[in-house]
Amino acid sequence: MRIADRGSRNDQPPVINAASRTARRLFSPFAFFLFGSLLFFGCQGNSTPSPPHLPDGVMNLSKSTALSIGPQIALSGNSVYVVWQEHTGGQNMEVFLSRSGDGGTTFDAPINVSQSSSFSGNPKIAVSGNLIYVVWEEFVSDRNDTDIFFREAEDQNGSFVWAPPLDAPGKNLSLSPPVCGTPGNKTGPCPSQEPAVVAFGDNVFVAWGEATDYLISPVTVGQSATQFTLLNSEILFTHSTNRGADFTPSPAVISGPKPSSICGADAPQTPSLNPTLAAADGHLYIAWEDCTRPKSKVLFRRLPDPTGSFTPPLSQDPTILSGSINGSNRPELAAEGDRVYLLWEGFPFPEESNTCPVLGGSAPNSEILLIRSLNQGATFTSTDDLPQTNLSNNACSSNDGKIAVSDGSIHVVWMDNTPGLAGLVYRKSTDNGATFSPAVNIQGSGSAANPSITASSNTLFTTWEDATLGNLEVVFTKK
């Protein structure tokens, strides 16, 4: 078995035609890396008298001159794991993993998990005991497609045993025939994106979004550049009962059907996006964003038994959790015991009520919203109780919320642009979400983005991408 670090990379870019490049730029968030490189590498000046440095207690995990983005964090006992994607030359990005065996005090050198000559990104991670599960998106050049790949590792005191081994390709979970594309002529690939993963015991669950209907059209007549328009995508789901050795051969479609009672006149052609998974006490919970923006909703199903059936059944409508709140997107689930928490971003107030000096009253402000269930997802608190539901509750924009639960404490972070609070904001509940501490800034504005959190009792572990050092790095802190 070969365990490769940054010294083992393939800098040859994949073969990507104009159509697939544009499709991945619009349908997959990690393809913005070229713009990000120009933004952060091309705007460095020499006006500062001394080199920039991170705040005290913030650790640089990526330590790279390249672009490092999209971190995700997981915790098991005293071991902390962080994955991210990093530019490795040309059009290539790879997925890296760094481990701490001492509760986040120190971290090992990053390991290249994707080990691909193609573009890999948007990783997610789950842990169960000493077993680590990593999923990511990867461009498959010979099929001009993007698929979801998987590796499992056993952590033997910092030495990893990988399956598949790192000298072999990752396991493709979303391989499908070319039956997608333009309605009436579905002979194209079915791009897969936005994976989510959760695990408990020997069970591993993976969900992702898959484009089924889309249009590829010229941006300008006579030029090769193309525009990708997503018409419909579905949330697919697969399950392993043997620690990722095998998965169900045919992924289940979680998002269908899409009746007009949920998505209105846009049904049944609506994008289903951003799946999120949580598990507790043998129960699995899945939520996702559905219906066309700006009328998107958060939908939900639960699986009381890993070998049983979903509730509601897949033949019936999923449950709407976002109520009447407009533009509900980016859901995040967390669960502990009988309690299930849904965090998301939405627009509960009309545009004319916006008084944010940053937004200038020209756009509605997004808020971070939370509802909870105390009975394993059977019922949730009402979204109509905005004083209870609205965690950010300010005149400016709040987005990219993340949630973690541990020992009855709920930790929530999000990005905010409210003057005096702008940056990475944090609130905590110690009574199962009934009340929360006041919002405080834990990282200033202008440098932090894309946070991910986990928690152990009263300790919060946070990672994010940070531009303080002149290019985007993956950083970490615990408090």
Coordinates of C-alpha atoms in Angstrom, one line a residue:
M1 CA 0.0 0.0 0.0
R2 CA 1.3 3.5 -0.9
I3 CA 0.4 6.4 1.4
A4 CA 1.1 9.6 -0.5
D5 CA 1.5 13.1 0.8
R6 CA 1.9 16.3 -1.2
G7 CA 5.0 14.9 -2.9
S8 CA 2.8 12.5 -4.9
R9 CA 0.7 14.6 -7.3
N10 CA -0.2 14.5 -11.0
D11 CA -0.1 18.0 -12.4
Q12 CA -1.5 17.1 -15.8
P13 CA -4.9 18.7 -16.3
P14 CA -7.8 16.4 -17.4
V15 CA -9.3 16.6 -20.8
I16 CA -12.3 18.9 -20.4
N17 CA -14.3 20.2 -23.3
A18 CA -16.0 23.6 -23.2
A19 CA -19.4 22.1 -22.4
S20 CA -18.3 20.1 -19.5
R21 CA -16.2 22.9 -18.1
T22 CA -19.1 25.3 -18.1
A23 CA -21.4 22.6 -16.8
R24 CA -19.1 22.0 -13.8
R25 CA -18.7 25.7 -13.2
L26 CA -22.5 26.2 -12.8
F27 CA -23.5 22.8 -11.4
S28 CA -20.5 22.3 -9.1
P29 CA -19.2 24.8 -6.6
F30 CA -15.6 23.6 -6.5
A31 CA -14.9 24.6 -10.1
F32 CA -14.6 28.3 -9.2
F33 CA -11.0 27.7 -8.1
L34 CA -9.4 29.4 -11.1
F35 CA -11.2 32.6 -10.3
G36 CA -10.3 32.3 -6.7
S37 CA -6.6 31.9 -7.7
L38 CA -6.7 35.1 -9.6
L39 CA -8.5 36.9 -6.8
F40 CA -6.2 36.0 -4.0
F41 CA -2.9 35.5 -5.8
G42 CA -3.3 38.5 -8.2
C43 CA -4.2 41.1 -5.6
Q44 CA -1.2 40.8 -3.3
G45 CA 0.6 44.0 -2.6
N46 CA 3.7 45.1 -0.7
S47 CA 2.1 47.7 1.5
T48 CA 2.2 45.8 4.8
P49 CA 5.4 46.4 6.8
S50 CA 5.5 42.8 8.0
P51 CA 4.2 39.4 6.8
P52 CA 0.6 38.7 7.7
H53 CA 0.0 36.1 10.5
L54 CA -3.0 34.2 11.8
P55 CA -4.6 35.1 15.1
D56 CA -3.4 33.4 18.2
G57 CA -4.9 29.9 18.6
V58 CA -5.6 29.5 14.8
M59 CA -3.5 26.9 13.1
N60 CA -2.7 26.6 9.4
L61 CA -3.4 23.0 8.3
S62 CA -2.9 23.2 4.5
K63 CA 0.4 25.2 4.7
S64 CA 0.4 25.5 0.9
T65 CA 1.1 28.2 -1.6
A66 CA -1.7 26.8 -3.6
L67 CA -5.4 27.4 -3.2
S68 CA -6.9 25.3 -0.4
I69 CA -10.7 25.5 0.1
G70 CA -13.9 23.6 1.2
P71 CA -12.8 22.1 4.6
Q72 CA -14.9 19.6 6.4
I73 CA -14.3 18.3 10.0
A74 CA -15.1 15.2 12.0
L75 CA -14.3 14.0 15.5
S76 CA -14.0 10.6 17.2
G77 CA -12.7 10.6 20.8
N78 CA -9.5 12.5 20.9
S79 CA -8.9 12.3 17.1
V80 CA -9.8 15.2 14.8
Y81 CA -10.0 14.8 11.1
V82 CA -10.1 17.6 8.5
V83 CA -10.5 17.1 4.7
W84 CA -10.3 19.8 2.0
Q85 CA -9.6 20.3 -1.7
E86 CA -6.4 21.9 -3.0
H87 CA -5.1 23.1 -6.3
T88 CA -2.3 20.9 -7.4
G89 CA -1.5 22.4 -10.8
G90 CA -3.1 23.0 -14.2
Q91 CA -6.9 22.4 -13.9
N92 CA -6.4 19.7 -11.2
M93 CA -7.5 19.7 -7.6
E94 CA -7.1 16.9 -5.1
V95 CA -8.7 15.9 -1.8
F96 CA -6.4 16.0 1.3
L97 CA -6.8 14.8 4.8
S98 CA -5.0 15.8 8.0
R99 CA -5.4 14.1 11.4
S100 CA -4.8 15.2 15.0
G101 CA -4.4 12.5 17.6
D102 CA -4.3 14.9 20.6
G103 CA -7.6 16.7 20.4
G104 CA -6.5 19.3 17.9
T105 CA -3.2 20.4 19.5
T106 CA -1.1 19.2 16.6
F107 CA -1.9 17.8 13.2
D108 CA -0.1 15.3 10.9
A109 CA 1.1 16.2 7.4
P110 CA -1.8 16.1 4.9
I111 CA -2.4 12.9 2.9
N112 CA -3.7 13.0 -0.7
V113 CA -6.9 10.9 -0.5
S114 CA -8.3 11.3 -4.0
Q115 CA -5.0 10.3 -5.8
S116 CA -6.4 11.2 -9.2
S117 CA -5.2 12.9 -12.4
S118 CA -8.7 14.4 -12.7
F119 CA -10.4 17.3 -10.9
S120 CA -11.5 16.2 -7.4
G121 CA -13.2 18.3 -4.8
N122 CA -16.1 19.1 -2.5
P123 CA -15.1 16.4 0.0
K124 CA -17.2 15.3 3.0
I125 CA -16.1 13.1 5.9
A126 CA -17.7 10.9 8.6
V127 CA -16.2 8.8 11.4
S128 CA -17.4 5.8 13.4
G129 CA -14.9 4.7 16.1
N130 CA -11.6 4.5 14.3
L131 CA -13.1 4.1 10.8
I132 CA -13.0 7.1 8.5
Y133 CA -15.2 7.6 5.4
V134 CA -14.4 10.2 2.8
V135 CA -16.6 11.0 -0.3
W136 CA -15.9 13.6 -3.0
E137 CA -16.7 14.6 -6.5
E138 CA -14.4 13.6 -9.3
F139 CA -14.4 14.4 -13.0
V140 CA -14.2 11.3 -15.2
S141 CA -12.7 12.4 -18.5
D142 CA -13.4 9.4 -20.6
R143 CA -17.1 9.8 -19.9
N144 CA -17.1 13.6 -19.7
D145 CA -18.9 13.1 -16.4
T146 CA -18.6 14.0 -12.7
D147 CA -19.2 11.1 -10.2
I148 CA -19.1 10.5 -6.4
F149 CA -16.1 8.6 -5.2
F150 CA -15.5 6.9 -1.8
R151 CA -12.7 5.7 0.4
E152 CA -12.7 4.1 3.8
A153 CA -9.7 4.1 6.2
E154 CA -9.0 2.4 9.5
D155 CA -7.0 4.7 11.8
Q156 CA -4.4 2.5 13.6
N157 CA -3.0 5.2 15.9
G158 CA -2.2 7.6 13.0
S159 CA -1.3 4.9 10.4
F160 CA -4.1 4.5 7.9
V161 CA -5.2 1.3 6.1
W162 CA -7.2 2.5 3.1
A163 CA -9.8 0.7 1.1
P164 CA -9.6 1.0 -1.8
P165 CA -5.8 1.5 -1.3
L166 CA -4.3 4.8 -2.3
D167 CA -2.6 3.3 -5.3
A168 CA -6.0 2.4 -6.8
P169 CA -8.9 4.6 -7.8
G170 CA -11.6 5.5 -5.3
K171 CA -14.8 3.5 -5.4
N172 CA -17.3 5.1 -7.8
L173 CA -20.7 5.2 -6.1
S174 CA -22.7 7.1 -8.8
L175 CA -21.6 5.4 -12.0
S176 CA -24.5 5.5 -14.4
P177 CA -25.3 5.1 -18.1
P178 CA -25.6 8.2 -20.3
V179 CA -29.3 8.6 -19.9
C180 CA -29.5 12.3 -19.0
G181 CA -29.4 15.7 -20.7
T182 CA -31.8 17.5 -23.0
P183 CA -35.4 16.4 -22.5
G184 CA -36.4 14.3 -25.5
N185 CA -32.7 13.4 -26.3
K186 CA -31.3 12.0 -23.1
T187 CA -28.0 10.5 -24.3
G188 CA -25.6 12.6 -22.2
P189 CA -23.9 12.1 -18.8
C190 CA -25.6 12.4 -15.4
P191 CA -23.3 14.8 -13.4
S192 CA -23.3 14.0 -9.7
Q193 CA -22.4 16.5 -7.0
E194 CA -22.7 17.7 -3.4
P195 CA -22.1 14.4 -1.6
A196 CA -23.1 13.9 2.1
V197 CA -22.0 11.0 4.3
V198 CA -22.8 9.8 7.8
A199 CA -21.9 6.5 9.6
F200 CA -22.7 4.6 12.8
G201 CA -21.7 1.0 13.7
D202 CA -21.1 -0.9 10.4
N203 CA -23.5 1.3 8.5
V204 CA -22.4 4.0 6.0
F205 CA -24.9 6.2 4.2
V206 CA -24.1 8.5 1.3
A207 CA -26.4 10.9 -0.6
W208 CA -25.8 13.3 -3.5
G209 CA -27.5 15.4 -6.2
E210 CA -27.6 14.1 -9.7
A211 CA -28.6 16.2 -12.8
T212 CA -31.1 14.4 -15.0
D213 CA -32.4 17.2 -17.3
Y214 CA -30.3 20.1 -18.5
L215 CA -29.6 22.2 -21.5
I216 CA -26.2 23.1 -23.0
S217 CA -26.4 26.1 -25.3
P218 CA -23.9 28.6 -26.8
V219 CA -23.3 31.7 -24.8
T220 CA -22.6 33.6 -28.1
V221 CA -23.4 32.5 -31.6
G222 CA -20.3 31.4 -33.4
Q223 CA -18.2 30.8 -30.2
S224 CA -17.3 27.6 -28.5
A225 CA -18.2 28.7 -24.9
T226 CA -21.4 27.1 -23.7
Q227 CA -23.9 27.7 -20.9
F228 CA -25.2 24.9 -18.7
T229 CA -28.9 25.3 -17.5
L230 CA -30.0 22.8 -14.9
L231 CA -33.7 21.9 -15.3
N232 CA -34.0 18.9 -12.9
S233 CA -31.9 17.0 -10.5
E234 CA -32.7 14.3 -7.9
I235 CA -31.3 13.3 -4.5
L236 CA -29.9 9.8 -4.7
F237 CA -29.0 7.6 -1.7
T238 CA -27.0 4.5 -1.1
H239 CA -26.2 2.4 2.0
S240 CA -23.5 0.0 3.1
T241 CA -24.0 -2.4 6.0
N242 CA -20.4 -3.7 6.0
R243 CA -18.3 -0.5 6.6
G244 CA -18.2 0.6 3.0
A245 CA -17.1 -2.7 1.5
D246 CA -20.3 -2.9 -0.6
F247 CA -23.1 -0.5 -1.3
T248 CA -26.6 -1.0 -2.5
P249 CA -26.3 -1.7 -6.3
S250 CA -29.1 0.8 -7.3
P251 CA -29.2 4.1 -5.4
A252 CA -32.7 5.1 -4.2
V253 CA -34.3 8.3 -5.4
I254 CA -35.1 10.2 -2.2
S255 CA -36.4 13.4 -3.7
G256 CA -39.3 12.1 -5.9
P257 CA -42.1 12.6 -6.5
K258 CA -42.3 16.4 -7.0
P259 CA -46.0 17.3 -7.1
S260 CA -47.4 20.8 -7.6
S261 CA -48.5 20.7 -3.9
I262 CA -44.8 21.2 -3.0
C263 CA -43.2 23.0 -5.9
G264 CA -46.1 24.7 -7.5
A265 CA -46.2 25.3 -11.3
D266 CA -42.5 24.3 -11.6
A267 CA -43.2 20.7 -10.7
P268 CA -42.1 18.1 -11.6
Q269 CA -39.0 19.7 -13.2
T270 CA -37.2 21.2 -10.2
P271 CA -33.6 21.0 -9.0
S272 CA -33.1 18.9 -5.8
L273 CA -29.8 20.1 -4.2
N274 CA -27.6 20.2 -1.1
P275 CA -28.5 16.9 0.7
T276 CA -27.6 16.7 4.4
L277 CA -27.5 13.6 6.6
A278 CA -27.5 13.0 10.4
A279 CA -27.8 9.9 12.5
A280 CA -28.5 9.1 16.2
D281 CA -29.5 6.0 18.1
G282 CA -29.8 3.9 14.9
H283 CA -32.1 6.5 13.2
L284 CA -31.1 8.2 9.9
Y285 CA -32.3 11.7 8.9
I286 CA -32.0 13.3 5.5
A287 CA -33.0 16.8 4.3
W288 CA -32.4 18.7 1.1
E289 CA -33.2 21.8 -0.8
D290 CA -35.9 21.5 -3.5
C291 CA -38.1 23.6 -5.8
T292 CA -36.8 26.4 -8.0
R293 CA -35.2 29.4 -6.3
P294 CA -36.2 31.9 -5.0
K295 CA -39.2 29.7 -3.9
S296 CA -37.0 26.8 -2.7
K297 CA -38.0 24.7 0.3
V298 CA -36.3 22.3 2.7
L299 CA -37.7 18.8 2.5
F300 CA -37.2 15.9 4.9
R301 CA -37.4 12.1 5.3
R302 CA -36.3 9.8 8.1
L303 CA -35.2 6.2 8.2
P304 CA -36.1 4.7 11.7
D305 CA -34.3 1.4 10.8
P306 CA -31.3 1.1 8.5
T307 CA -32.8 -2.0 6.9
G308 CA -36.3 -0.6 6.8
S309 CA -38.2 1.9 4.8
F310 CA -38.3 5.7 4.8
T311 CA -40.9 7.8 6.5
P312 CA -42.7 9.2 4.5
P313 CA -42.4 6.3 2.1
L314 CA -40.6 7.1 -1.1
S315 CA -43.8 6.7 -3.0
Q316 CA -45.3 9.7 -1.1
D317 CA -44.4 13.3 -0.8
P318 CA -41.6 14.2 1.6
T319 CA -42.2 16.5 4.6
I320 CA -41.8 20.2 4.1
L321 CA -39.8 21.6 7.1
S322 CA -39.2 25.2 6.0
G323 CA -42.9 26.2 6.2
S324 CA -43.7 29.4 4.4
I325 CA -40.2 30.9 4.6
N326 CA -39.0 32.0 1.1
G327 CA -35.8 31.0 -0.5
S328 CA -35.0 28.2 2.0
N329 CA -31.6 26.6 1.1
R330 CA -28.4 25.1 2.4
P331 CA -29.9 22.8 5.1
E332 CA -27.8 21.3 7.8
L333 CA -29.0 18.5 10.1
A334 CA -27.7 17.4 13.5
A335 CA -29.0 14.7 15.8
E336 CA -28.4 13.4 19.3
G337 CA -30.6 10.9 21.2
D338 CA -34.2 11.6 20.3
R339 CA -33.5 15.2 19.3
V340 CA -33.1 16.3 15.7
Y341 CA -32.1 19.8 14.6
L342 CA -32.5 21.5 11.2
L343 CA -30.5 24.6 10.4
W344 CA -30.9 26.5 7.1
E345 CA -30.7 29.8 5.4
G346 CA -33.9 31.6 4.3
F347 CA -35.7 34.9 3.8
P348 CA -38.4 35.3 6.4
F349 CA -38.9 39.0 5.9
P350 CA -40.0 41.0 2.8
E351 CA -37.4 43.0 0.9
E352 CA -38.8 46.4 1.9
S353 CA -38.0 45.6 5.5
N354 CA -34.3 45.5 4.9
T355 CA -32.4 48.3 6.7
C356 CA -28.9 46.9 6.4
P357 CA -26.4 49.7 5.6
V358 CA -24.2 47.1 3.8
L359 CA -27.1 45.9 1.5
G360 CA -28.5 49.4 1.1
G361 CA -32.0 48.2 1.1
S362 CA -31.6 46.8 -2.4
A363 CA -32.1 43.1 -1.5
P364 CA -33.8 40.9 1.1
N365 CA -31.5 39.8 3.9
S366 CA -31.0 36.1 4.5
E367 CA -31.3 34.7 8.1
I368 CA -30.1 31.6 9.8
L369 CA -33.1 29.6 11.0
L370 CA -33.4 26.6 13.4
I371 CA -36.2 24.2 14.2
R372 CA -36.0 21.1 16.4
S373 CA -37.7 17.8 17.0
L374 CA -37.8 16.0 20.4
N375 CA -39.3 12.8 19.0
Q376 CA -36.9 11.5 16.4
G377 CA -38.1 13.7 13.6
A378 CA -41.8 12.8 13.9
T379 CA -42.7 16.5 14.5
F380 CA -40.8 19.7 14.6
T381 CA -41.2 23.1 16.2
S382 CA -43.1 25.7 14.0
T383 CA -41.3 28.0 11.6
D384 CA -44.0 30.6 12.3
D385 CA -42.4 31.2 15.7
L386 CA -39.7 33.5 14.3
P387 CA -38.4 34.8 17.7
Q388 CA -37.5 31.2 18.5
T389 CA -36.6 30.1 15.0
N390 CA -34.5 33.0 13.7
L391 CA -31.0 32.7 15.2
S392 CA -29.3 35.5 13.3
N393 CA -32.2 38.0 13.5
N394 CA -30.5 41.1 12.1
A395 CA -30.9 43.5 9.2
C396 CA -28.0 42.2 7.2
S397 CA -27.2 39.0 5.5
S398 CA -26.4 35.8 7.4
N399 CA -25.5 32.6 5.5
D400 CA -23.5 29.4 5.4
G401 CA -24.8 28.2 8.8
K402 CA -23.3 25.1 10.4
I403 CA -24.5 23.1 13.4
A404 CA -23.0 20.5 15.8
V405 CA -24.5 18.8 18.9
S406 CA -22.7 17.1 21.9
D407 CA -23.9 16.2 25.4
G408 CA -27.0 18.3 25.1
S409 CA -25.2 21.4 23.9
I410 CA -26.0 22.9 20.4
H411 CA -23.3 24.9 18.6
V412 CA -24.1 27.1 15.6
V413 CA -21.9 29.2 13.5
W414 CA -22.5 31.2 10.4
M415 CA -21.1 34.0 8.2
D416 CA -22.5 37.5 8.7
N417 CA -22.0 41.0 7.2
T418 CA -23.7 43.0 10.0
P419 CA -21.4 45.9 11.0
G420 CA -19.9 45.2 14.4
L421 CA -20.5 41.5 14.1
A422 CA -19.3 40.8 10.6
G423 CA -17.3 37.6 10.1
L424 CA -17.8 34.2 11.6
V425 CA -20.5 34.3 14.3
Y426 CA -21.3 31.8 17.1
R427 CA -24.2 31.0 19.3
K428 CA -24.6 28.1 21.8
S429 CA -27.5 26.4 23.6
T430 CA -27.1 24.3 26.7
D431 CA -30.8 23.4 27.1
N432 CA -31.4 21.4 23.9
G433 CA -32.1 24.5 21.8
A434 CA -34.7 26.1 23.9
T435 CA -32.5 29.2 24.4
F436 CA -29.2 30.4 22.9
S437 CA -26.4 32.6 24.1
P438 CA -26.0 36.0 22.5
A439 CA -24.3 36.1 19.1
V440 CA -20.5 36.7 19.2
N441 CA -17.9 37.1 16.5
I442 CA -15.2 34.4 16.7
Q443 CA -13.3 35.4 13.5
G444 CA -13.2 38.8 11.9
S445 CA -14.6 39.7 8.5
G446 CA -12.7 39.8 5.3
S447 CA -10.6 36.6 5.8
A448 CA -12.9 33.7 6.8
A449 CA -15.3 31.7 4.7
N450 CA -16.9 28.3 4.4
P451 CA -16.8 27.1 8.0
S452 CA -17.3 23.5 9.3
I453 CA -17.7 22.5 12.9
T454 CA -17.8 19.6 15.3
A455 CA -18.0 19.5 19.1
S456 CA -17.2 17.4 22.1
S457 CA -19.0 18.4 25.3
N458 CA -18.1 22.1 25.8
T459 CA -15.3 22.2 23.2
L460 CA -16.0 23.6 19.7
F461 CA -13.7 22.5 16.9
T462 CA -13.9 24.9 13.9
T463 CA -12.2 24.8 10.5
W464 CA -12.6 27.3 7.6
E465 CA -10.8 28.7 4.6
D466 CA -8.9 31.9 5.4
A467 CA -7.2 34.5 3.2
T468 CA -5.2 36.2 5.9
L469 CA -1.9 34.9 4.6
G470 CA -2.4 36.1 1.1
N471 CA -4.0 33.0 -0.5
L472 CA -6.7 30.7 0.7
E473 CA -5.5 28.3 3.4
V474 CA -7.4 25.8 5.5
V475 CA -7.2 26.8 9.2
F476 CA -8.4 25.3 12.5
T477 CA -9.1 26.4 16.0
K478 CA -10.7 24.9 19.1
K479 CA -12.5 26.8 22.0

